[in-house]
Amino acid sequence: MSRTDWSGIPEYLEQVASKGKDIVWCVAGAGHGGVSMAGHLGVMGFRVQMYNRTDEHLEAIRWYKGIDVEGAVEGFGPVRLASSNMGEAIEGADVVMIVTPSTAHYGMALAMAPFLKDGQIVVLNPGRTGGALEFRAVLQREGCTARAVIVEAQTFLYASRMIKRNRGHIFRIKNSVPVAALPSFLTPAVLKVLDVAFPQFSAGSNVLATSLENIGAVFHPALTLLNAAWIESTGGDFEYYLQGISPSVARILQNIDDERLALARALGIRTVSAREWLYLTYDAIGDDLCSAIRATSSYAGIKAPPTVNHRYIWEDVPMSLVPMASMGELYGVPTPAIDLTIDLANMMHETDYRRTGRTVETLGIQGMSVEDLHRLVTEG
Amino acid sequence: MSRTDWSGIPEYLEQVASKGKDIVWCVAGAGHGGVSMAGHLGVMGFRVQMYNRTDEHLEAIRWYKGIDVEGAVEGFGPVRLASSNMGEAIEGADVVMIVTPSTAHYGMALAMAPFLKDGQIVVLNPGRTGGALEFRAVLQREGCTARAVIVEAQTFLYASRMIKRNRGHIFRIKNSVPVAALPSFLTPAVLKVLDVAFPQFSAGSNVLATSLENIGAVFHPALTLLNAAWIESTGGDFEYYLQGISPSVARILQNIDDERLALARALGIRTVSAREWLYLTYDAIGDDLCSAIRATSSYAGIKAPPTVNHRYIWEDVPMSLVPMASMGELYGVPTPAIDLTIDLANMMHETDYRRTGRTVETLGIQGMSVEDLHRLVTEG
């Protein structure tokens, strides 16, 4: 494995951070998340460019020369360029914020490979599991030699909705979202740049940690699949967490969580259990996962998705559970509950998420020892 | 494999049939089914004995010297003996009707082994999957040399409830229930005896057919498991079949059914698909299983079970799905949907139904070729 020589990059990132409001951001993805983030950056006075694969989705923003934001942030955010031409869209951008389902990361990496420059920061918001590793592997395969810094956010910064193509509603901005750079020794330098706009970002250990702290992978796919009939027969009209997670369903989620924790342990990553996470995030306490969920008042009123053809399945299964199962196989951690959830999704959706999902092969870590893997995520 | 010499048994069964109302029946099991069947036999004027493992459950019947029946049949059915002593209970019985969950068959076989006599008929009502083979294997292992005829009913004759320990309510008597003797060449002779009381019984091909025509195995466990949260959060207050079987859940059931049919095909057994069964039984037509279910007006108003700790799981998984998976493995028929359902049940119930369930080993057919198996079920 050839190591990248990162010399000069930390100093370069220091310079970028010092540009302040002149930092140029490209937001890639003009959906629920991207519109809100681009608008917010514009409202804060940053220079904003946008990319979207489908050009028509950008027309309103182009015509309006910006995005209106409402909710937790209010105002007009100018967007100086909105393009479906990747080279044009990321030209001159100090930071590229990718705000798409993780199923689009592969295509984004392919499209960016010819244009990335040394020191450009690419943040996956969020990476799900293995996002940064997959992104890096695609760039390498495409012969990209630019020393771009791939960064993984552990979750998405906002709860937001796109109201119109040029209007976003931000319901809530999270207090703290861990991010990690690949390589992780660059995380502090990257954070200095991101912090100019987003003080909410904090340092994650490395991209394995942000990948394995993926709590959505524990809650969402099994919860959706095991409530498929309830969802399909009522259009999702029930309390998704409070009713959908009953004692029997919670036992499956607990098994999935135990396997995630075992995988993290095998990789030497410290991460919290789903039950601890409920306590840390929502002050919810319970003797078991089901009680802890039912003690989470923030979940009251959250209905189930209206259909099982939802990103909780078509994103979280291939982009979160499949890579966990694949890493479990490589590192000798059995993942029966995760496997069962993948099998159930495959059977219900009549597809093969193992074939389309992230594996140690597509993450470029096939055959790597734990030590090699740590060196990779730490030193690049 | 030593063959049993059945000479004289057909003639003996002819004699039993000719006894008419003097035929002696032992009903083993004093629950919802057994109380109704014993009462019904008494009302019809037959000589009735009863067995139950727990003696206290028989006290009311003993004191009352019989059972009141209501519903599709009305009257008082005398019971001349009710005992928890197996030797006493089956003494002199021409037919022993076992009316218990199939999880009790093993214990029944153990208890009966020392007492069975040549020509006694033992009917499993119903056998689920592999009931007769398991019963035979237990008797052999216990050194029972009596040439008792084990018979498997494909389903239970009644829809019934026990109102009190000595009062049963029969909602409905099915028009036709296939039964098969082990060996199947004795089925006609057995039917002559059974028909004296129950003209509803018809000839099934053999005990492999009654075992694999187990439609409950297709519908019940996966349906219950995939609606676990809905059941646990509402106490089962929804339309079990009409809402619980949505398109996604139906795809899993269809896979289970396809595997059952493939297994039947591999064994040379002709059986109908679940969709054909809905048409034959309820005149329900649909392009796929979900539509066919939703066209089944007889399912309207049937609520889900109030808990997932239900025989649809603890009986149907080990006694129906596990033997199908095990036979699939022996005869090279993959059973991924059945396996997934077993795994899900194991995980939700924190148990191992593969260990407690029926397998080719406990059915005594381990390593048998399809030809050997057919010879066994046909000739004994």
mmCIF file with all atom_site columns, C-alpha atoms in Angstrom, chain A residues 110-180:
data_model
loop_
_atom_site.group_PDB
_atom_site.id
_atom_site.type_symbol
_atom_site.label_atom_id
_atom_site.label_alt_id
_atom_site.label_comp_id
_atom_site.label_asym_id
_atom_site.label_entity_id
_atom_site.label_seq_id
_atom_site.pdbx_PDB_ins_code
_atom_site.Cartn_x
_atom_site.Cartn_y
_atom_site.Cartn_z
_atom_site.occupancy
_atom_site.B_iso_or_equiv
_atom_site.pdbx_formal_charge
_atom_site.auth_seq_id
_atom_site.auth_comp_id
_atom_site.auth_asym_id
_atom_site.auth_atom_id
_atom_site.pdbx_PDB_model_num
ATOM 1  C CA . LEU A 1 110 ? -16.389 9.165  -10.163 1.00 0.00 ? 110 LEU A CA 1
ATOM 2  C CA . ALA A 1 111 ? -17.504 12.617 -11.333 1.00 0.00 ? 111 ALA A CA 1
ATOM 3  C CA . MET A 1 112 ? -15.064 14.518 -9.093  1.00 0.00 ? 112 MET A CA 1
ATOM 4  C CA . ALA A 1 113 ? -11.994 12.373 -9.736  1.00 0.00 ? 113 ALA A CA 1
ATOM 5  C CA . PRO A 1 114 ? -10.744 14.375 -12.774 1.00 0.00 ? 114 PRO A CA 1
ATOM 6  C CA . PHE A 1 115 ? -11.195 17.768 -11.108 1.00 0.00 ? 115 PHE A CA 1
ATOM 7  C CA . LEU A 1 116 ? -10.149 17.531 -7.467  1.00 0.00 ? 116 LEU A CA 1
ATOM 8  C CA . LYS A 1 117 ? -7.170  19.606 -6.359  1.00 0.00 ? 117 LYS A CA 1
ATOM 9  C CA . ASP A 1 118 ? -4.616  19.236 -3.589  1.00 0.00 ? 118 ASP A CA 1
ATOM 10 C CA . GLY A 1 119 ? -6.004  20.364 -0.267  1.00 0.00 ? 119 GLY A CA 1
ATOM 11 C CA . GLN A 1 120 ? -9.657  20.412 -1.316  1.00 0.00 ? 120 GLN A CA 1
ATOM 12 C CA . ILE A 1 121 ? -11.855 19.144 1.489   1.00 0.00 ? 121 ILE A CA 1
ATOM 13 C CA . VAL A 1 122 ? -14.719 16.798 0.560   1.00 0.00 ? 122 VAL A CA 1
ATOM 14 C CA . VAL A 1 123 ? -17.189 16.182 3.385   1.00 0.00 ? 123 VAL A CA 1
ATOM 15 C CA . LEU A 1 124 ? -19.684 13.331 3.243   1.00 0.00 ? 124 LEU A CA 1
ATOM 16 C CA . ASN A 1 125 ? -22.740 14.564 5.156   1.00 0.00 ? 125 ASN A CA 1
ATOM 17 C CA . PRO A 1 126 ? -22.996 11.823 6.432   1.00 0.00 ? 126 PRO A CA 1
ATOM 18 C CA . GLY A 1 127 ? -20.858 8.960  5.173   1.00 0.00 ? 127 GLY A CA 1
ATOM 19 C CA . ARG A 1 128 ? -23.007 6.154  6.571   1.00 0.00 ? 128 ARG A CA 1
ATOM 20 C CA . THR A 1 129 ? -20.611 3.195  6.871   1.00 0.00 ? 129 THR A CA 1
ATOM 21 C CA . GLY A 1 130 ? -17.391 3.241  4.889   1.00 0.00 ? 130 GLY A CA 1
ATOM 22 C CA . GLY A 1 131 ? -18.228 6.353  2.878   1.00 0.00 ? 131 GLY A CA 1
ATOM 23 C CA . ALA A 1 132 ? -14.784 7.926  3.053   1.00 0.00 ? 132 ALA A CA 1
ATOM 24 C CA . LEU A 1 133 ? -13.009 4.633  2.362   1.00 0.00 ? 133 LEU A CA 1
ATOM 25 C CA . GLU A 1 134 ? -15.214 3.978  -0.668  1.00 0.00 ? 134 GLU A CA 1
ATOM 26 C CA . PHE A 1 135 ? -14.684 7.545  -1.924  1.00 0.00 ? 135 PHE A CA 1
ATOM 27 C CA . ARG A 1 136 ? -10.929 7.173  -1.570  1.00 0.00 ? 136 ARG A CA 1
ATOM 28 C CA . ALA A 1 137 ? -10.969 3.793  -3.345  1.00 0.00 ? 137 ALA A CA 1
ATOM 29 C CA . VAL A 1 138 ? -12.912 5.218  -6.304  1.00 0.00 ? 138 VAL A CA 1
ATOM 30 C CA . LEU A 1 139 ? -10.550 8.196  -6.639  1.00 0.00 ? 139 LEU A CA 1
ATOM 31 C CA . GLN A 1 140 ? -7.548  5.863  -6.602  1.00 0.00 ? 140 GLN A CA 1
ATOM 32 C CA . ARG A 1 141 ? -9.083  3.530  -9.180  1.00 0.00 ? 141 ARG A CA 1
ATOM 33 C CA . GLU A 1 142 ? -9.818  6.554  -11.384 1.00 0.00 ? 142 GLU A CA 1
ATOM 34 C CA . GLY A 1 143 ? -6.176  7.574  -11.176 1.00 0.00 ? 143 GLY A CA 1
ATOM 35 C CA . CYS A 1 144 ? -6.854  10.763 -9.224  1.00 0.00 ? 144 CYS A CA 1
ATOM 36 C CA . THR A 1 145 ? -3.586  11.865 -7.641  1.00 0.00 ? 145 THR A CA 1
ATOM 37 C CA . ALA A 1 146 ? -4.862  15.083 -6.052  1.00 0.00 ? 146 ALA A CA 1
ATOM 38 C CA . ARG A 1 147 ? -4.323  15.066 -2.314  1.00 0.00 ? 147 ARG A CA 1
ATOM 39 C CA . ALA A 1 148 ? -7.956  15.874 -1.512  1.00 0.00 ? 148 ALA A CA 1
ATOM 40 C CA . VAL A 1 149 ? -9.011  15.315 2.101   1.00 0.00 ? 149 VAL A CA 1
ATOM 41 C CA . ILE A 1 150 ? -12.079 13.104 2.370   1.00 0.00 ? 150 ILE A CA 1
ATOM 42 C CA . VAL A 1 151 ? -14.074 13.764 5.530   1.00 0.00 ? 151 VAL A CA 1
ATOM 43 C CA . GLU A 1 152 ? -16.919 11.844 7.058   1.00 0.00 ? 152 GLU A CA 1
ATOM 44 C CA . ALA A 1 153 ? -19.595 13.434 9.228   1.00 0.00 ? 153 ALA A CA 1
ATOM 45 C CA . GLN A 1 154 ? -21.185 10.995 11.650  1.00 0.00 ? 154 GLN A CA 1
ATOM 46 C CA . THR A 1 155 ? -24.698 12.263 10.974  1.00 0.00 ? 155 THR A CA 1
ATOM 47 C CA . PHE A 1 156 ? -26.361 15.109 9.095   1.00 0.00 ? 156 PHE A CA 1
ATOM 48 C CA . LEU A 1 157 ? -26.159 18.525 10.728  1.00 0.00 ? 157 LEU A CA 1
ATOM 49 C CA . TYR A 1 158 ? -29.779 19.525 10.204  1.00 0.00 ? 158 TYR A CA 1
ATOM 50 C CA . ALA A 1 159 ? -33.273 18.241 10.376  1.00 0.00 ? 159 ALA A CA 1
ATOM 51 C CA . SER A 1 160 ? -34.541 20.004 7.270   1.00 0.00 ? 160 SER A CA 1
ATOM 52 C CA . ARG A 1 161 ? -36.946 19.897 4.370   1.00 0.00 ? 161 ARG A CA 1
ATOM 53 C CA . MET A 1 162 ? -36.889 21.410 0.914   1.00 0.00 ? 162 MET A CA 1
ATOM 54 C CA . ILE A 1 163 ? -40.086 23.470 0.577   1.00 0.00 ? 163 ILE A CA 1
ATOM 55 C CA . LYS A 1 164 ? -39.406 24.519 -2.997  1.00 0.00 ? 164 LYS A CA 1
ATOM 56 C CA . ARG A 1 165 ? -36.366 24.075 -5.213  1.00 0.00 ? 165 ARG A CA 1
ATOM 57 C CA . ASN A 1 166 ? -35.089 27.416 -3.907  1.00 0.00 ? 166 ASN A CA 1
ATOM 58 C CA . ARG A 1 167 ? -36.505 27.365 -0.382  1.00 0.00 ? 167 ARG A CA 1
ATOM 59 C CA . GLY A 1 168 ? -35.402 25.231 2.533   1.00 0.00 ? 168 GLY A CA 1
ATOM 60 C CA . HIS A 1 169 ? -36.835 24.815 6.029   1.00 0.00 ? 169 HIS A CA 1
ATOM 61 C CA . ILE A 1 170 ? -34.372 24.037 8.810   1.00 0.00 ? 170 ILE A CA 1
ATOM 62 C CA . PHE A 1 171 ? -36.246 22.536 11.738  1.00 0.00 ? 171 PHE A CA 1
ATOM 63 C CA . ARG A 1 172 ? -33.227 22.032 13.946  1.00 0.00 ? 172 ARG A CA 1
ATOM 64 C CA . ILE A 1 173 ? -29.442 22.305 13.890  1.00 0.00 ? 173 ILE A CA 1
ATOM 65 C CA . LYS A 1 174 ? -27.744 19.596 15.955  1.00 0.00 ? 174 LYS A CA 1
ATOM 66 C CA . ASN A 1 175 ? -25.526 20.755 18.816  1.00 0.00 ? 175 ASN A CA 1
ATOM 67 C CA . SER A 1 176 ? -22.612 18.528 17.993  1.00 0.00 ? 176 SER A CA 1
ATOM 68 C CA . VAL A 1 177 ? -21.710 16.350 15.030  1.00 0.00 ? 177 VAL A CA 1
ATOM 69 C CA . PRO A 1 178 ? -18.388 14.462 14.996  1.00 0.00 ? 178 PRO A CA 1
ATOM 70 C CA . VAL A 1 179 ? -16.374 14.582 11.777  1.00 0.00 ? 179 VAL A CA 1
ATOM 71 C CA . ALA A 1 180 ? -13.197 12.731 10.912  1.00 0.00 ? 180 ALA A CA 1
#
